[in-house]
Short mmCIF file of C-alpha atoms in Angstrom, two decimals:
data_model
loop_
_atom_site.label_atom_id
_atom_site.label_comp_id
_atom_site.label_asym_id
_atom_site.label_seq_id
_atom_site.Cartn_x
_atom_site.Cartn_y
_atom_site.Cartn_z
CA UNK J 22 -0.01 0.11 0.05
CA UNK J 23 1.68 3.38 -0.99
CA UNK J 24 1.30 6.81 1.09
CA UNK J 25 3.12 8.51 -1.76
CA UNK J 26 1.13 12.31 -1.57
CA UNK J 27 -0.57 11.45 1.76
CA UNK J 28 0.94 14.90 3.24
CA UNK J 29 1.67 17.89 2.70
CA UNK J 30 3.72 21.25 3.85
CA UNK J 31 5.38 24.50 3.31
CA UNK J 32 8.93 25.55 2.77
CA UNK J 33 9.23 29.24 3.98
CA UNK J 34 13.13 30.42 2.92
CA UNK J 35 12.91 33.47 5.19
CA UNK J 36 16.23 34.71 4.06
CA UNK J 37 18.80 33.81 1.30
CA UNK J 38 21.83 35.51 -0.27
CA UNK J 39 20.82 35.97 -4.26
CA UNK J 40 23.77 33.45 -5.18
CA UNK J 41 22.41 30.76 -3.31
CA UNK J 42 18.73 30.95 -4.36
CA UNK J 43 19.51 28.37 -7.53
CA UNK J 44 21.22 25.90 -5.20
CA UNK J 45 17.99 26.12 -2.51
CA UNK J 46 15.87 25.37 -5.63
CA UNK J 47 17.94 22.48 -6.91
CA UNK J 48 17.23 21.21 -3.46
CA UNK J 49 13.74 21.23 -2.92
CA UNK J 50 13.50 19.72 -6.80
CA UNK J 51 15.98 17.03 -5.52
CA UNK J 52 13.87 16.07 -2.86
CA UNK J 53 10.73 16.31 -4.16
CA UNK J 54 11.38 15.03 -7.67
CA UNK J 55 9.70 17.90 -9.41
CA UNK J 56 11.42 21.20 -10.80
CA UNK J 57 11.35 24.42 -8.30
CA UNK J 58 10.77 27.75 -9.62
CA UNK J 59 10.29 29.46 -6.61
CA UNK J 60 9.22 33.61 -6.88
CA UNK J 61 12.20 35.42 -5.05
CA UNK J 62 11.40 38.44 -3.36
CA UNK J 63 13.11 41.01 -1.53
CA UNK J 64 13.36 40.31 2.63
CA UNK J 65 12.48 43.85 4.09
CA UNK J 66 13.99 42.38 7.33
CA UNK J 67 17.66 41.55 5.60
CA UNK J 68 18.02 44.02 3.04
CA UNK J 69 20.19 42.19 0.17
CA UNK J 70 18.62 38.85 0.78
CA UNK J 71 15.49 37.22 -0.68
CA UNK J 72 12.67 35.33 0.53
CA UNK J 73 10.25 32.62 -1.37
CA UNK J 74 7.75 29.93 -0.12
CA UNK J 75 6.58 26.85 -1.73
CA UNK J 76 3.64 24.78 -0.47
CA UNK J 77 4.47 21.16 -1.13
CA UNK J 78 2.96 17.46 -1.45
CA UNK J 79 4.70 14.05 -0.78
CA UNK J 80 4.99 11.13 1.19
CA UNK J 81 4.95 11.49 5.10
CA UNK J 82 8.64 12.38 5.87
CA UNK J 83 9.21 14.53 3.15
CA UNK J 84 9.55 17.45 6.00
CA UNK J 85 12.71 16.27 7.37
CA UNK J 86 14.31 15.55 3.98
CA UNK J 87 13.74 19.08 2.73
CA UNK J 88 15.09 20.29 5.99
CA UNK J 89 17.99 18.40 5.83
CA UNK J 90 18.84 18.98 1.97
CA UNK J 91 18.23 22.74 2.84
CA UNK J 92 20.94 22.78 5.72
CA UNK J 93 23.77 22.48 3.55
CA UNK J 94 23.29 26.46 2.98
CA UNK J 95 24.25 27.39 6.66
CA UNK J 96 23.45 31.26 5.72
CA UNK J 97 19.80 30.50 5.02
CA UNK J 98 17.18 30.93 7.30
CA UNK J 99 13.64 28.73 6.66
CA UNK J 100 11.25 26.54 8.11
CA UNK J 101 9.51 23.40 6.78
CA UNK J 102 6.19 22.20 8.35
CA UNK J 103 4.48 18.94 7.40
CA UNK J 104 1.06 18.30 8.15
CA UNK J 105 0.07 14.81 10.18
CA UNK J 106 -1.09 12.39 8.15
CA UNK J 107 -2.98 9.08 8.84
CA UNK J 108 -0.63 7.28 11.73
CA UNK J 109 2.43 9.77 11.31
CA UNK J 110 2.72 13.25 13.70
CA UNK J 111 3.06 16.45 11.70
CA UNK J 112 6.66 18.23 11.85
CA UNK J 113 7.89 21.78 11.95
CA UNK J 114 11.57 22.48 11.70
CA UNK J 115 13.23 25.65 12.11
CA UNK J 116 16.68 26.93 11.05
CA UNK J 117 18.45 30.12 11.97
CA UNK J 118 22.33 30.47 11.18
CA UNK J 119 23.07 31.43 15.02
CA UNK J 120 21.13 28.31 16.57
CA UNK J 121 21.64 25.90 13.69
CA UNK J 122 18.66 23.12 13.30
CA UNK J 123 15.32 22.71 15.63
CA UNK J 124 12.53 20.13 15.49
CA UNK J 125 9.48 19.37 16.71
CA UNK J 126 6.11 17.05 16.61
CA UNK J 127 3.10 18.80 15.82
CA UNK J 128 -0.59 18.18 16.32
CA UNK J 129 -3.32 18.54 13.66
CA UNK J 130 -3.80 22.30 14.88
CA UNK J 131 -0.13 22.82 14.00
CA UNK J 132 0.38 22.81 18.37
CA UNK J 133 3.87 21.29 19.02
CA UNK J 134 3.30 17.89 20.83
CA UNK J 135 5.42 17.17 24.01
CA UNK J 136 5.37 14.13 25.31
CA UNK J 137 5.24 12.97 28.76
CA UNK J 138 8.84 11.61 28.51
CA UNK J 139 10.16 14.72 27.51
CA UNK J 140 8.21 16.15 30.50
CA UNK J 141 9.96 14.06 32.76
CA UNK J 142 13.35 14.36 31.48
CA UNK J 143 12.61 18.24 31.93
CA UNK J 144 11.43 18.17 35.32
CA UNK J 145 14.25 15.84 36.52
CA UNK J 146 16.96 17.77 35.14
CA UNK J 147 15.40 21.28 36.21
CA UNK J 148 16.78 23.05 39.25
CA UNK J 149 13.61 24.98 40.05
CA UNK J 150 11.02 26.95 38.45
CA UNK J 151 13.37 28.94 36.28
CA UNK J 152 15.46 26.50 35.09
CA UNK J 153 11.92 24.47 34.40
CA UNK J 154 10.59 27.33 32.35
CA UNK J 155 13.95 27.77 30.59
CA UNK J 156 13.83 24.10 29.21
CA UNK J 157 10.48 24.30 28.38
CA UNK J 158 10.89 27.27 26.29
CA UNK J 159 13.94 25.14 24.76
CA UNK J 160 11.83 22.32 23.74
CA UNK J 161 9.00 25.02 22.40
CA UNK J 162 11.54 26.13 20.64
CA UNK J 163 11.43 29.58 21.75
CA UNK J 164 14.86 31.08 20.82
CA UNK J 165 14.36 30.21 16.95
CA UNK J 166 10.71 31.68 16.89
CA UNK J 167 12.61 34.86 18.50
CA UNK J 168 15.14 34.62 15.84
CA UNK J 169 12.97 33.99 12.58
CA UNK J 170 9.85 36.17 13.96
CA UNK J 171 10.94 39.79 12.16
CA UNK J 172 11.57 37.44 8.89
CA UNK J 173 8.23 35.92 9.15
CA UNK J 174 6.11 39.07 9.28
CA UNK J 175 7.98 40.68 6.76
CA UNK J 176 6.99 37.98 4.42
CA UNK J 177 3.13 38.34 5.32
CA UNK J 178 1.55 38.41 2.08
CA UNK J 179 4.21 37.43 -0.08
CA UNK J 180 3.31 34.48 -3.24
CA UNK J 181 3.04 31.22 -2.73
CA UNK J 182 4.49 28.80 -5.11
CA UNK J 183 3.08 24.97 -5.32
CA UNK J 184 4.54 21.69 -5.71
CA UNK J 185 3.64 18.45 -5.89
CA UNK J 186 5.98 15.34 -5.17
CA UNK J 187 6.15 13.24 -8.48
CA UNK J 188 5.70 9.40 -8.96
#
């Protein structure tokens, strides 16, 4: 039984130098097996850099593959989302040059899913309320949200390219 095409998501390239944009498109194309021609626009939050986004459909796990492919260019800022599908949690990946890659599972409504083992580990390692709060923020990707938020806001209303995995 094939699960091909049973999920979808979005790639947000929040910022990229112009010289890297073709490489980003090749990485997305290679992952999805379809030519990606993104509509690049100026990134107001970082003059001289460009931004683009594309919606995609593909197999569960494609979000992870896209994030891995995009990490090859550490000067980019990006997010990759994958919606939950039958028997598979959704995922969200965020990358910021100063922070690296962050990953979380997501619910059908897009909320970050924290399981009981993660909470137990935090409770065990925390040395008080402030430490616990810091570790929860870390688990929820607060530093990545803070680093990427100016780039997200600057992209409101930007064009989206739709891509569908082939095969």
